[in-house]
mmCIF file with all atom_site columns, C-alpha atoms in Angstrom:
data_model
loop_
_atom_site.group_PDB
_atom_site.id
_atom_site.type_symbol
_atom_site.label_atom_id
_atom_site.label_alt_id
_atom_site.label_comp_id
_atom_site.label_asym_id
_atom_site.label_entity_id
_atom_site.label_seq_id
_atom_site.pdbx_PDB_ins_code
_atom_site.Cartn_x
_atom_site.Cartn_y
_atom_site.Cartn_z
_atom_site.occupancy
_atom_site.B_iso_or_equiv
_atom_site.pdbx_formal_charge
_atom_site.auth_seq_id
_atom_site.auth_comp_id
_atom_site.auth_asym_id
_atom_site.auth_atom_id
_atom_site.pdbx_PDB_model_num
ATOM 1  C CA . MET A 1 1  ? 3.978   8.519  -3.645  1.00 89.00 ? 1  MET A CA 1
ATOM 2  C CA . GLY A 1 2  ? 1.630   9.199  -6.362  1.00 91.00 ? 2  GLY A CA 1
ATOM 3  C CA . TYR A 1 3  ? 2.529   10.121 -9.686  1.00 93.00 ? 3  TYR A CA 1
ATOM 4  C CA . ASP A 1 4  ? -0.004  11.876 -12.294 1.00 92.00 ? 4  ASP A CA 1
ATOM 5  C CA . VAL A 1 5  ? 0.679   13.261 -15.853 1.00 92.00 ? 5  VAL A CA 1
ATOM 6  C CA . ILE A 1 6  ? -1.956  15.897 -16.708 1.00 91.00 ? 6  ILE A CA 1
ATOM 7  C CA . THR A 1 7  ? -1.970  16.741 -20.323 1.00 87.00 ? 7  THR A CA 1
ATOM 8  C CA . PHE A 1 8  ? -3.991  19.243 -22.274 1.00 84.00 ? 8  PHE A CA 1
ATOM 9  C CA . PRO A 1 9  ? -6.110  19.030 -25.387 1.00 82.00 ? 9  PRO A CA 1
ATOM 10 C CA . LEU A 1 10 ? -4.805  19.930 -28.871 1.00 82.00 ? 10 LEU A CA 1
ATOM 11 C CA . GLU A 1 11 ? -7.190  22.831 -29.048 1.00 80.00 ? 11 GLU A CA 1
ATOM 12 C CA . VAL A 1 12 ? -5.722  24.782 -26.308 1.00 80.00 ? 12 VAL A CA 1
ATOM 13 C CA . ARG A 1 13 ? -2.224  24.009 -26.660 1.00 83.00 ? 13 ARG A CA 1
ATOM 14 C CA . VAL A 1 14 ? -1.309  27.269 -28.645 1.00 83.00 ? 14 VAL A CA 1
ATOM 15 C CA . ILE A 1 15 ? -1.881  29.336 -25.443 1.00 83.00 ? 15 ILE A CA 1
ATOM 16 C CA . MET A 1 16 ? 0.175   26.617 -23.464 1.00 85.00 ? 16 MET A CA 1
ATOM 17 C CA . ARG A 1 17 ? 3.380   28.067 -25.305 1.00 89.00 ? 17 ARG A CA 1
ATOM 18 C CA . ASN A 1 18 ? 3.224   31.235 -22.983 1.00 91.00 ? 18 ASN A CA 1
ATOM 19 C CA . PRO A 1 19 ? 5.537   30.713 -20.087 1.00 93.00 ? 19 PRO A CA 1
ATOM 20 C CA . SER A 1 20 ? 3.158   32.528 -17.881 1.00 93.00 ? 20 SER A CA 1
ATOM 21 C CA . VAL A 1 21 ? 0.195   30.305 -18.360 1.00 90.00 ? 21 VAL A CA 1
ATOM 22 C CA . LEU A 1 22 ? 2.401   27.454 -17.929 1.00 94.00 ? 22 LEU A CA 1
ATOM 23 C CA . ALA A 1 23 ? 3.502   28.691 -14.333 1.00 95.00 ? 23 ALA A CA 1
ATOM 24 C CA . LEU A 1 24 ? -0.310  29.703 -13.723 1.00 93.00 ? 24 LEU A CA 1
ATOM 25 C CA . LYS A 1 25 ? -1.287  26.196 -14.450 1.00 92.00 ? 25 LYS A CA 1
ATOM 26 C CA . ALA A 1 26 ? 1.373   24.581 -12.359 1.00 96.00 ? 26 ALA A CA 1
ATOM 27 C CA . LYS A 1 27 ? 0.451   26.660 -9.533  1.00 95.00 ? 27 LYS A CA 1
ATOM 28 C CA . GLN A 1 28 ? -3.320  25.782 -9.946  1.00 93.00 ? 28 GLN A CA 1
ATOM 29 C CA . ALA A 1 29 ? -2.185  22.103 -9.981  1.00 94.00 ? 29 ALA A CA 1
ATOM 30 C CA . ARG A 1 30 ? -0.453  22.698 -6.718  1.00 95.00 ? 30 ARG A CA 1
ATOM 31 C CA . LYS A 1 31 ? -3.092  24.084 -5.216  1.00 94.00 ? 31 LYS A CA 1
ATOM 32 C CA . ALA A 1 32 ? -5.660  21.656 -6.288  1.00 92.00 ? 32 ALA A CA 1
ATOM 33 C CA . TYR A 1 33 ? -3.488  18.700 -5.159  1.00 93.00 ? 33 TYR A CA 1
ATOM 34 C CA . ARG A 1 34 ? -3.065  20.557 -1.636  1.00 93.00 ? 34 ARG A CA 1
ATOM 35 C CA . GLU A 1 35 ? -6.951  21.183 -1.458  1.00 90.00 ? 35 GLU A CA 1
ATOM 36 C CA . TRP A 1 36 ? -7.302  17.187 -1.749  1.00 88.00 ? 36 TRP A CA 1
ATOM 37 C CA . GLY A 1 37 ? -5.027  16.804 1.293   1.00 90.00 ? 37 GLY A CA 1
ATOM 38 C CA . TYR A 1 38 ? -1.679  16.439 -0.159  1.00 92.00 ? 38 TYR A CA 1
ATOM 39 C CA . GLN A 1 39 ? 0.817   17.962 1.610   1.00 94.00 ? 39 GLN A CA 1
ATOM 40 C CA . LYS A 1 40 ? 4.121   17.504 -0.424  1.00 95.00 ? 40 LYS A CA 1
ATOM 41 C CA . VAL A 1 41 ? 3.633   18.410 -4.271  1.00 96.00 ? 41 VAL A CA 1
ATOM 42 C CA . PHE A 1 42 ? 6.246   18.586 -6.844  1.00 97.00 ? 42 PHE A CA 1
ATOM 43 C CA . ASP A 1 43 ? 5.683   19.218 -10.450 1.00 97.00 ? 43 ASP A CA 1
ATOM 44 C CA . ARG A 1 44 ? 7.684   19.619 -13.710 1.00 97.00 ? 44 ARG A CA 1
ATOM 45 C CA . TRP A 1 45 ? 6.741   20.344 -17.136 1.00 95.00 ? 45 TRP A CA 1
ATOM 46 C CA . HIS A 1 46 ? 7.657   18.452 -20.193 1.00 92.00 ? 46 HIS A CA 1
ATOM 47 C CA . TYR A 1 47 ? 7.023   19.943 -23.559 1.00 90.00 ? 47 TYR A CA 1
ATOM 48 C CA . PHE A 1 48 ? 7.259   17.147 -25.965 1.00 86.00 ? 48 PHE A CA 1
ATOM 49 C CA . GLY A 1 49 ? 6.051   13.345 -26.233 1.00 75.00 ? 49 GLY A CA 1
ATOM 50 C CA . LYS A 1 50 ? 8.055   10.292 -26.820 1.00 74.00 ? 50 LYS A CA 1
ATOM 51 C CA . ASN A 1 51 ? 9.147   11.114 -30.526 1.00 75.00 ? 51 ASN A CA 1
ATOM 52 C CA . GLY A 1 52 ? 9.958   14.893 -29.910 1.00 74.00 ? 52 GLY A CA 1
ATOM 53 C CA . GLU A 1 53 ? 8.617   16.194 -33.089 1.00 78.00 ? 53 GLU A CA 1
ATOM 54 C CA . LYS A 1 54 ? 5.418   17.802 -31.824 1.00 84.00 ? 54 LYS A CA 1
ATOM 55 C CA . TYR A 1 55 ? 4.492   20.168 -29.095 1.00 87.00 ? 55 TYR A CA 1
ATOM 56 C CA . HIS A 1 56 ? 2.705   18.334 -26.436 1.00 87.00 ? 56 HIS A CA 1
ATOM 57 C CA . PRO A 1 57 ? 3.025   20.251 -23.271 1.00 90.00 ? 57 PRO A CA 1
ATOM 58 C CA . HIS A 1 58 ? 2.073   17.770 -20.064 1.00 92.00 ? 58 HIS A CA 1
ATOM 59 C CA . LEU A 1 59 ? 2.539   18.246 -16.323 1.00 94.00 ? 59 LEU A CA 1
ATOM 60 C CA . ASN A 1 60 ? 4.206   15.587 -14.252 1.00 95.00 ? 60 ASN A CA 1
ATOM 61 C CA . VAL A 1 61 ? 3.285   15.665 -10.736 1.00 96.00 ? 61 VAL A CA 1
ATOM 62 C CA . LEU A 1 62 ? 4.647   13.788 -7.756  1.00 96.00 ? 62 LEU A CA 1
ATOM 63 C CA . TYR A 1 63 ? 2.782   13.996 -4.489  1.00 95.00 ? 63 TYR A CA 1
ATOM 64 C CA . ASP A 1 64 ? 2.545   12.209 -1.035  1.00 93.00 ? 64 ASP A CA 1
ATOM 65 C CA . GLY A 1 65 ? 0.025   9.691  -1.669  1.00 85.00 ? 65 GLY A CA 1
ATOM 66 C CA . GLY A 1 66 ? -1.111  6.170  -2.279  1.00 83.00 ? 66 GLY A CA 1
ATOM 67 C CA . TYR A 1 67 ? -3.642  3.950  -3.617  1.00 87.00 ? 67 TYR A CA 1
ATOM 68 C CA . LEU A 1 68 ? -7.174  5.732  -4.370  1.00 88.00 ? 68 LEU A CA 1
ATOM 69 C CA . SER A 1 69 ? -9.892  3.722  -5.208  1.00 91.00 ? 69 SER A CA 1
ATOM 70 C CA . GLU A 1 70 ? -11.628 4.180  -8.476  1.00 93.00 ? 70 GLU A CA 1
ATOM 71 C CA . GLU A 1 71 ? -14.341 6.322  -6.903  1.00 94.00 ? 71 GLU A CA 1
ATOM 72 C CA . LEU A 1 72 ? -11.997 8.666  -5.140  1.00 91.00 ? 72 LEU A CA 1
ATOM 73 C CA . LEU A 1 73 ? -9.440  8.750  -8.268  1.00 89.00 ? 73 LEU A CA 1
ATOM 74 C CA . ALA A 1 74 ? -12.677 9.982  -10.483 1.00 89.00 ? 74 ALA A CA 1
ATOM 75 C CA . LYS A 1 75 ? -13.295 12.657 -7.850  1.00 90.00 ? 75 LYS A CA 1
ATOM 76 C CA . LYS A 1 76 ? -9.577  13.985 -7.752  1.00 88.00 ? 76 LYS A CA 1
ATOM 77 C CA . LYS A 1 77 ? -9.559  14.076 -11.474 1.00 86.00 ? 77 LYS A CA 1
ATOM 78 C CA . ASP A 1 78 ? -12.471 15.958 -11.850 1.00 83.00 ? 78 ASP A CA 1
ATOM 79 C CA . LEU A 1 79 ? -11.177 18.564 -9.257  1.00 86.00 ? 79 LEU A CA 1
ATOM 80 C CA . ILE A 1 80 ? -7.967  18.867 -11.201 1.00 85.00 ? 80 ILE A CA 1
ATOM 81 C CA . ARG A 1 81 ? -9.853  19.262 -14.339 1.00 81.00 ? 81 ARG A CA 1
ATOM 82 C CA . ARG A 1 82 ? -12.195 21.946 -12.964 1.00 81.00 ? 82 ARG A CA 1
ATOM 83 C CA . LYS A 1 83 ? -9.090  23.725 -11.524 1.00 84.00 ? 83 LYS A CA 1
ATOM 84 C CA . LEU A 1 84 ? -7.087  23.801 -14.731 1.00 81.00 ? 84 LEU A CA 1
ATOM 85 C CA . LEU A 1 85 ? -9.415  23.889 -17.685 1.00 75.00 ? 85 LEU A CA 1
ATOM 86 C CA . PRO A 1 86 ? -12.301 26.394 -17.445 1.00 70.00 ? 86 PRO A CA 1
ATOM 87 C CA . ARG A 1 87 ? -15.605 24.559 -18.088 1.00 66.00 ? 87 ARG A CA 1
ATOM 88 C CA . SER A 1 88 ? -16.730 27.182 -21.006 1.00 65.00 ? 88 SER A CA 1
ATOM 89 C CA . ILE A 1 89 ? -13.704 26.141 -22.637 1.00 68.00 ? 89 ILE A CA 1
ATOM 90 C CA . ALA A 1 90 ? -13.886 22.414 -22.240 1.00 61.00 ? 90 ALA A CA 1
ATOM 91 C CA . LYS A 1 91 ? -17.667 22.683 -23.390 1.00 67.00 ? 91 LYS A CA 1
ATOM 92 C CA . ARG A 1 92 ? -16.539 24.715 -26.517 1.00 66.00 ? 92 ARG A CA 1
ATOM 93 C CA . ILE A 1 93 ? -13.715 22.477 -27.788 1.00 63.00 ? 93 ILE A CA 1
ATOM 94 C CA . LYS A 1 94 ? -15.988 19.411 -26.403 1.00 67.00 ? 94 LYS A CA 1
ATOM 95 C CA . LYS A 1 95 ? -12.637 17.828 -24.605 1.00 64.00 ? 95 LYS A CA 1
ATOM 96 C CA . ASP A 1 96 ? -11.362 17.832 -21.239 1.00 64.00 ? 96 ASP A CA 1
ATOM 97 C CA . LEU A 1 97 ? -7.961  17.279 -19.409 1.00 58.00 ? 97 LEU A CA 1
ATOM 98 C CA . VAL A 1 98 ? -6.845  13.556 -19.867 1.00 54.00 ? 98 VAL A CA 1
#
Protein backbone atom coordinates (compact mmCIF):
# COMPACT_ATOMS: atom_id res chain seq x y z
CA MET A 1 0.00 0.00 0.00
CA GLY A 2 1.05 3.54 -0.67
CA TYR A 3 0.15 6.59 1.40
CA ASP A 4 0.54 10.23 0.38
CA VAL A 5 -0.45 13.52 1.97
CA ILE A 6 -1.15 16.38 -0.43
CA THR A 7 -0.98 19.87 1.07
CA PHE A 8 -1.85 23.19 -0.48
CA PRO A 9 0.10 26.48 -0.19
CA LEU A 10 -1.18 29.02 2.32
CA GLU A 11 -1.99 31.44 -0.50
CA VAL A 12 -4.69 29.19 -2.00
CA ARG A 13 -6.24 27.88 1.21
CA VAL A 14 -8.92 30.55 1.16
CA ILE A 15 -10.52 28.87 -1.88
CA MET A 16 -10.09 25.48 -0.22
CA ARG A 17 -12.86 26.34 2.26
CA ASN A 18 -15.48 25.71 -0.41
CA PRO A 19 -16.82 22.12 -0.18
CA SER A 20 -17.29 21.93 -3.95
CA VAL A 21 -13.63 22.87 -4.51
CA LEU A 22 -12.54 20.20 -2.03
CA ALA A 23 -14.70 17.61 -3.80
CA LEU A 24 -13.28 18.62 -7.19
CA LYS A 25 -9.66 18.43 -5.97
CA ALA A 26 -10.26 14.97 -4.44
CA LYS A 27 -11.78 13.78 -7.72
CA GLN A 28 -8.83 15.19 -9.68
CA ALA A 29 -6.41 13.44 -7.32
CA ARG A 30 -8.16 10.07 -7.71
CA LYS A 31 -8.10 10.49 -11.48
CA ALA A 32 -4.37 11.34 -11.43
CA TYR A 33 -3.57 8.25 -9.37
CA ARG A 34 -5.62 6.07 -11.70
CA GLU A 35 -3.84 7.56 -14.72
CA TRP A 36 -0.60 6.56 -13.01
CA GLY A 37 -1.91 2.98 -12.94
CA TYR A 38 -3.30 2.57 -9.45
CA GLN A 39 -6.66 0.82 -9.36
CA LYS A 40 -7.69 1.25 -5.73
CA VAL A 41 -7.52 4.83 -4.51
CA PHE A 42 -9.07 6.10 -1.29
CA ASP A 43 -8.88 9.67 -0.06
CA ARG A 44 -9.90 11.68 2.97
CA TRP A 45 -9.69 15.37 3.70
CA HIS A 46 -8.27 16.60 6.98
CA TYR A 47 -8.74 20.27 7.75
CA PHE A 48 -6.36 21.17 10.56
CA GLY A 49 -2.78 20.38 11.42
CA LYS A 50 -1.40 18.79 14.56
CA ASN A 51 -2.30 21.67 16.87
CA GLY A 52 -5.74 22.22 15.34
CA GLU A 53 -5.45 26.00 15.48
CA LYS A 54 -4.95 26.97 11.85
CA TYR A 55 -6.98 25.89 8.81
CA HIS A 56 -4.63 23.54 6.96
CA PRO A 57 -6.54 21.41 4.44
CA HIS A 58 -4.64 18.35 3.28
CA LEU A 59 -5.74 15.31 1.35
CA ASN A 60 -4.65 11.90 2.61
CA VAL A 61 -4.50 9.33 -0.20
CA LEU A 62 -4.22 5.57 0.30
CA TYR A 63 -3.62 3.47 -2.81
CA ASP A 64 -2.48 0.06 -4.01
CA GLY A 65 1.18 0.62 -4.64
CA GLY A 66 4.63 -0.13 -3.44
CA TYR A 67 8.13 1.27 -3.48
CA LEU A 68 8.97 3.87 -6.13
CA SER A 69 12.45 4.93 -7.13
CA GLU A 70 13.28 8.60 -6.57
CA GLU A 71 12.85 9.24 -10.29
CA LEU A 72 9.40 7.63 -10.47
CA LEU A 73 8.32 9.35 -7.26
CA ALA A 74 9.33 12.72 -8.72
CA LYS A 75 7.32 11.99 -11.87
CA LYS A 76 4.27 10.99 -9.84
CA LYS A 77 4.49 14.14 -7.71
CA ASP A 78 4.78 16.28 -10.83
CA LEU A 79 1.68 14.67 -12.35
CA ILE A 80 -0.30 15.28 -9.18
CA ARG A 81 0.87 18.91 -8.94
CA ARG A 82 -0.16 19.59 -12.51
CA LYS A 83 -3.58 18.02 -12.00
CA LEU A 84 -4.41 19.79 -8.74
CA LEU A 85 -2.82 23.25 -8.96
CA PRO A 86 -2.98 25.10 -12.28
CA ARG A 87 0.43 26.25 -13.48
CA SER A 88 -0.79 29.86 -13.72
CA ILE A 89 -1.59 29.91 -9.98
CA ALA A 90 1.63 28.11 -9.00
CA LYS A 91 3.70 30.63 -10.98
CA ARG A 92 1.80 33.61 -9.58
CA ILE A 93 2.30 32.59 -5.95
CA LYS A 94 5.75 31.11 -6.66
CA LYS A 95 4.86 27.93 -4.77
CA ASP A 96 3.67 24.45 -5.56
CA LEU A 97 1.97 21.56 -3.86
CA VAL A 98 4.05 19.64 -1.35
